[in-house]
CSV table of C-alpha atoms in Angstrom, one decimal:
chain,number,residue,atom,x,y,z
A,1,MET,CA,1.1,-4.2,35.8
A,2,THR,CA,-1.9,-5.9,33.6
A,3,ALA,CA,-0.4,-6.7,30.4
A,4,HIS,CA,-2.2,-3.8,27.7
A,5,LEU,CA,-1.3,-6.3,25.0
A,6,ASP,CA,-0.5,-10.2,24.8
A,7,LEU,CA,0.6,-12.4,23.2
A,8,GLN,CA,1.2,-15.6,23.8
A,9,ASP,CA,2.4,-19.3,22.3
A,10,ILE,CA,2.3,-17.5,18.6
A,11,SER,CA,3.1,-20.2,16.2
A,12,VAL,CA,2.5,-19.2,12.6
A,13,SER,CA,3.6,-21.1,8.9
A,14,PHE,CA,4.2,-20.2,5.3
A,15,ASN,CA,4.8,-23.2,3.2
A,16,GLY,CA,6.1,-25.1,5.4
A,17,PHE,CA,8.5,-22.3,7.3
A,18,LYS,CA,7.6,-21.3,10.6
A,19,ALA,CA,7.9,-17.6,10.7
A,20,LEU,CA,6.8,-17.5,15.1
A,21,ASN,CA,7.2,-20.3,16.7
A,22,GLY,CA,5.7,-20.7,20.5
A,23,LEU,CA,6.0,-16.5,20.4
A,24,LYS,CA,5.1,-14.9,23.6
A,25,MET,CA,4.7,-10.3,24.8
A,26,SER,CA,3.7,-9.0,27.4
A,27,VAL,CA,3.6,-4.5,26.8
A,28,ARG,CA,2.0,-2.5,29.1
A,29,LYS,CA,-0.3,0.0,28.1
A,30,GLY,CA,1.2,3.8,27.5
A,31,GLU,CA,4.5,1.9,26.4
A,32,LEU,CA,7.0,2.3,24.1
A,33,ARG,CA,8.8,-1.4,23.1
A,34,CYS,CA,10.8,-1.5,20.1
A,35,LEU,CA,10.7,-5.2,18.2
A,36,ILE,CA,14.1,-5.8,17.0
A,37,GLY,CA,16.6,-8.7,15.2
A,38,PRO,CA,18.4,-9.7,11.9
A,39,ASN,CA,15.9,-10.6,8.2
A,40,GLY,CA,13.8,-13.5,9.0
A,41,ALA,CA,13.8,-13.3,12.3
A,42,GLY,CA,9.2,-13.1,12.5
A,43,LYS,CA,8.9,-8.7,13.8
A,44,THR,CA,7.0,-8.2,10.2
A,45,THR,CA,4.7,-11.0,11.2
A,46,ALA,CA,4.2,-10.8,14.9
A,47,LEU,CA,2.6,-7.1,14.1
A,48,ASP,CA,0.6,-9.1,10.7
A,49,ILE,CA,-0.6,-11.0,13.8
A,50,ILE,CA,-2.0,-8.6,16.0
A,51,CYS,CA,-3.5,-6.6,13.7
A,52,GLY,CA,-5.3,-9.7,11.7
A,53,LYS,CA,-3.3,-10.1,8.8
A,54,VAL,CA,-2.2,-13.2,8.9
A,55,LYS,CA,-3.5,-15.7,11.2
A,56,PRO,CA,-1.4,-17.8,14.3
A,57,SER,CA,-2.0,-21.7,13.5
A,58,ALA,CA,-1.9,-21.8,17.5
A,59,GLY,CA,-1.6,-19.6,20.9
A,60,THR,CA,-3.8,-16.2,21.9
A,61,VAL,CA,-3.3,-12.5,21.0
A,62,THR,CA,-5.0,-10.5,23.9
A,63,PHE,CA,-5.7,-6.5,23.6
A,64,ALA,CA,-7.7,-4.4,26.7
A,65,GLY,CA,-9.1,-7.4,27.0
A,66,THR,CA,-10.6,-8.8,24.0
A,67,ALA,CA,-8.9,-11.6,22.1
A,68,LEU,CA,-8.6,-10.5,19.2
A,69,GLN,CA,-7.0,-14.1,16.9
A,70,ASP,CA,-10.4,-15.3,15.2
A,71,LEU,CA,-11.9,-11.5,14.8
A,72,GLU,CA,-11.4,-9.8,11.0
A,73,GLU,CA,-8.8,-7.0,10.9
A,74,TYR,CA,-11.8,-4.4,10.7
A,75,GLU,CA,-13.2,-6.2,14.2
A,76,ILE,CA,-9.4,-5.9,15.1
A,77,ALA,CA,-9.1,-2.2,14.1
A,78,ARG,CA,-12.3,-1.2,15.9
A,79,THR,CA,-11.7,-2.0,19.2
A,80,GLY,CA,-8.3,0.3,19.0
A,81,VAL,CA,-5.5,-1.2,17.4
A,82,GLY,CA,-4.2,0.9,14.4
A,83,ARG,CA,-0.8,-0.4,11.4
A,84,LYS,CA,1.3,1.4,10.3
A,85,PHE,CA,3.1,-0.1,7.1
A,86,GLN,CA,6.4,1.0,5.6
A,87,VAL,CA,5.5,2.0,2.3
A,88,PRO,CA,2.7,5.2,3.6
A,89,SER,CA,-0.5,4.9,2.8
A,90,VAL,CA,-2.1,8.6,3.1
A,91,PHE,CA,-4.5,10.3,-0.3
A,92,ARG,CA,-2.1,12.0,-1.7
A,93,GLU,CA,-4.1,14.1,-4.0
A,94,LEU,CA,-6.2,15.3,-0.8
A,95,THR,CA,-4.2,18.2,1.4
A,96,VAL,CA,-3.5,17.7,4.9
A,97,ASN,CA,-5.9,18.9,6.2
A,98,GLU,CA,-8.6,16.7,4.5
A,99,ASN,CA,-6.7,13.5,5.1
A,100,LEU,CA,-6.8,14.3,8.8
A,101,GLU,CA,-10.9,14.7,8.5
A,102,VAL,CA,-10.7,11.7,6.7
A,103,ALA,CA,-8.9,9.6,9.3
A,104,ARG,CA,-10.8,11.6,12.2
A,105,ALA,CA,-15.1,11.6,11.2
A,106,ARG,CA,-13.9,7.3,10.2
A,107,ARG,CA,-16.8,6.7,7.0
A,108,THR,CA,-17.1,4.3,5.1
A,109,SER,CA,-17.0,6.9,2.1
A,110,VAL,CA,-13.8,9.6,1.1
A,111,ILE,CA,-16.1,11.8,-0.6
A,112,GLY,CA,-19.0,11.2,2.6
A,113,ASN,CA,-15.8,12.5,4.8
A,114,LEU,CA,-14.8,15.1,2.7
A,115,ARG,CA,-18.4,16.8,2.7
A,116,TRP,CA,-18.7,16.0,6.7
A,117,ASP,CA,-19.3,19.9,8.4
A,118,VAL,CA,-16.2,21.1,9.4
A,119,ARG,CA,-17.4,22.6,12.5
A,120,ASN,CA,-19.1,19.5,13.1
A,121,SER,CA,-16.0,17.5,13.0
A,122,GLY,CA,-13.8,20.6,14.8
A,123,ARG,CA,-11.7,22.1,13.5
A,124,GLU,CA,-9.3,22.7,17.0
A,125,HIS,CA,-8.5,19.4,16.9
A,126,ILE,CA,-7.1,18.7,13.7
A,127,GLU,CA,-5.0,21.9,14.2
A,128,ARG,CA,-4.3,20.1,17.3
A,129,LEU,CA,-3.3,17.4,15.6
A,130,ALA,CA,-1.8,18.9,13.2
A,131,GLU,CA,1.3,20.5,15.5
A,132,LEU,CA,1.8,17.3,17.3
A,133,VAL,CA,2.7,15.4,14.6
A,134,GLY,CA,4.9,18.5,12.9
A,135,LEU,CA,2.8,19.6,10.7
A,136,THR,CA,0.8,22.8,11.3
A,137,GLU,CA,2.4,24.8,8.5
A,138,GLN,CA,1.5,21.7,6.0
A,139,LEU,CA,-2.7,22.1,6.7
A,140,ASP,CA,-3.8,23.3,3.3
A,141,ARG,CA,-1.2,21.9,1.2
A,142,PRO,CA,-1.3,18.3,-0.9
A,143,ALA,CA,-0.1,15.4,0.4
A,144,ALA,CA,2.0,14.4,-2.4
A,145,TYR,CA,3.8,17.2,-2.2
A,146,LEU,CA,4.9,16.5,0.8
A,147,SER,CA,8.5,15.3,2.1
A,148,HIS,CA,9.3,11.8,3.0
A,149,GLY,CA,9.3,12.2,6.7
A,150,GLN,CA,6.0,14.5,6.3
A,151,THR,CA,4.6,12.1,4.9
A,152,GLN,CA,4.6,9.0,7.3
A,153,TRP,CA,4.1,11.8,10.4
A,154,LEU,CA,0.7,12.0,8.8
A,155,GLU,CA,-0.1,8.7,8.4
A,156,ILE,CA,1.0,8.7,12.3
A,157,GLY,CA,-1.7,11.2,12.2
A,158,MET,CA,-4.1,10.1,11.1
A,159,LEU,CA,-3.6,6.7,13.4
A,160,VAL,CA,-4.4,8.8,15.8
A,161,ALA,CA,-7.2,11.1,14.8
A,162,GLN,CA,-8.8,7.5,14.4
A,163,ASP,CA,-8.1,7.2,18.5
A,164,ALA,CA,-6.3,4.0,18.2
A,165,GLU,CA,-4.8,3.1,21.0
A,166,LEU,CA,-2.6,1.1,19.9
A,167,ILE,CA,-0.2,1.9,17.4
A,168,LEU,CA,2.2,-0.9,15.3
A,169,MET,CA,4.8,0.6,13.3
A,170,ASP,CA,7.1,-1.0,10.6
A,171,GLU,CA,10.6,1.0,9.8
A,172,PRO,CA,8.8,4.3,10.5
A,173,THR,CA,12.3,6.2,10.1
A,174,ALA,CA,13.7,3.7,6.5
A,175,GLY,CA,14.5,6.6,4.0
A,176,MET,CA,14.5,9.5,6.3
A,177,THR,CA,16.9,12.5,6.4
A,178,ALA,CA,18.6,12.6,10.4
A,179,GLN,CA,17.0,15.4,11.2
A,180,GLU,CA,13.6,13.9,9.8
A,181,THR,CA,14.1,10.9,11.7
A,182,ARG,CA,15.2,13.4,15.6
A,183,LYS,CA,11.7,14.4,14.7
A,184,THR,CA,10.5,11.7,14.6
A,185,ALA,CA,11.9,10.0,18.3
A,186,GLU,CA,10.2,13.3,19.3
A,187,LEU,CA,6.6,13.0,18.1
A,188,PHE,CA,7.1,9.3,19.4
A,189,ALA,CA,7.8,10.8,22.7
A,190,ARG,CA,5.1,13.1,22.4
A,191,LEU,CA,2.5,10.2,21.9
A,192,LYS,CA,3.9,7.3,24.5
A,193,GLY,CA,2.0,7.2,27.6
A,194,LYS,CA,-1.3,7.9,25.9
A,195,HIS,CA,-0.7,5.4,23.3
A,196,THR,CA,0.7,2.2,23.3
A,197,LEU,CA,3.3,2.3,20.5
A,198,ILE,CA,5.6,-1.2,19.5
A,199,VAL,CA,7.9,-0.6,16.1
A,200,VAL,CA,10.1,-2.5,13.8
A,201,GLU,CA,12.9,-0.1,13.2
A,202,HIS,CA,16.5,-1.2,12.5
A,203,ASP,CA,18.6,1.9,13.4
A,204,MET,CA,19.4,0.7,17.1
A,205,GLY,CA,20.6,4.5,17.3
A,206,PHE,CA,16.8,5.1,16.9
A,207,VAL,CA,15.9,2.2,19.2
A,208,LYS,CA,17.6,3.9,21.8
A,209,ALA,CA,16.7,6.8,21.9
A,210,ILE,CA,12.9,5.8,21.6
A,211,GLY,CA,12.5,2.3,23.8
A,212,ASP,CA,11.1,1.9,26.8
A,213,ILE,CA,12.1,-1.9,26.3
A,214,ILE,CA,13.5,-4.1,23.2
A,215,SER,CA,12.4,-7.5,22.8
A,216,VAL,CA,14.8,-9.1,20.3
A,217,MET,CA,12.6,-11.9,18.1
A,218,HIS,CA,15.3,-14.5,16.4
A,219,MET,CA,14.0,-17.6,14.8
A,220,GLY,CA,10.6,-16.7,15.5
A,221,GLN,CA,10.3,-16.2,19.1
A,222,MET,CA,11.7,-14.5,21.9
A,223,LEU,CA,14.5,-14.3,22.3
A,224,ALA,CA,16.0,-11.6,25.4
A,225,GLU,CA,13.9,-8.4,26.5
A,226,GLY,CA,15.3,-5.4,28.4
A,227,THR,CA,16.9,-2.0,28.5
A,228,ALA,CA,19.1,-1.4,25.5
A,229,ALA,CA,22.3,-1.9,27.5
A,230,GLU,CA,21.3,-5.4,28.8
A,231,VAL,CA,20.2,-6.6,25.5
A,232,GLU,CA,23.5,-6.1,24.3
A,233,ALA,CA,24.6,-7.3,27.1
A,234,HIS,CA,22.7,-10.9,27.1
A,235,PRO,CA,24.5,-13.5,26.1
A,236,GLU,CA,22.3,-14.9,23.5
A,237,VAL,CA,21.9,-11.9,21.3
A,238,ARG,CA,26.2,-11.7,21.9
A,239,ARG,CA,25.4,-15.3,20.2
A,240,ALA,CA,22.8,-14.6,17.7
A,241,TYR,CA,24.6,-12.0,16.4
A,242,LEU,CA,28.7,-13.1,16.3
A,243,GLY,CA,29.8,-12.4,13.4
A,244,SER,CA,27.2,-9.9,11.8
A,245,GLY,CA,28.5,-7.1,13.8
A,246,GLY,CA,26.8,-6.5,16.7
A,247,ILE,CA,23.6,-5.7,18.0
A,248,SER,CA,23.8,-2.4,16.3
A,249,HIS,CA,23.4,-4.1,13.5
A,250,ALA,CA,20.0,-5.0,13.0
C-alpha cells in the first residue's frame, strides 16, 4: 500500500548535534503508529519536522502526495496535519463547546469564531465531537475546570474538528490517571482508520494497547519497526536497551 506519510533520509542538526541522521519512516493511511526510543533518540524532532516547526537540512517529507519540507507551518496545517503538544493548547476561559466551535470554524479571529452563528456551525456536529472524546457532560463547562485528561481529550477533539487527517501526538498520556489512560486508548481506537495517528509515548503498556506498528528510534535513526513482540525480540533493539531495564522502560 502507498505510504500516506513518507520521510526519506531526514537529517537535522542543532549546534553540531545530529538530532536526526538519515531517518526513514513510512506510515499508511489510517494507521496508528507508535514512535518510541530513549530520551534524545529524536522522536519529538521527527514530529517537529513533519509539522514544519523544524526544517530538515536534508531529506524529504511527503504527505498525501504533497512535499512538506519547504512549506511553512500554517501551510502544512492546511494540508491536514494537526499537532498536539505535550502541554495542552486550549482556550481555558472558553467552554468546551466554544473551544470546539473555534476549532471547527477555523477562522483567524477568536472573537469572529464565537460570533459565528451556531446554527450554521452545526450544534449536532459539536455534540458528536464531544461524545467522541468523552466530554458530552462537559460541553458548557469552562476548559479551565477540566481535569488533565479531559483537557487532553478536548485538544484532540479540536484537531478532529479541524479535519486533521494526520494527527501527531507527543506523550499524550503523561500525567494521566490509569483510568484516563485507558479511556485515551479507547479514544485512539475510535480515531484510527479515519485518521492517521503518530504517537510518541514512553508508556509501553499504552503503546502495546494501541499500536498497529511500533517504530523504535535510536540516535536519530530508525532502529526497528514491527509489532510489540517483533521489536522486543529484535536483536539490535535488545542491544540498544541492554542495561536500561529493557524496552518496557523506553
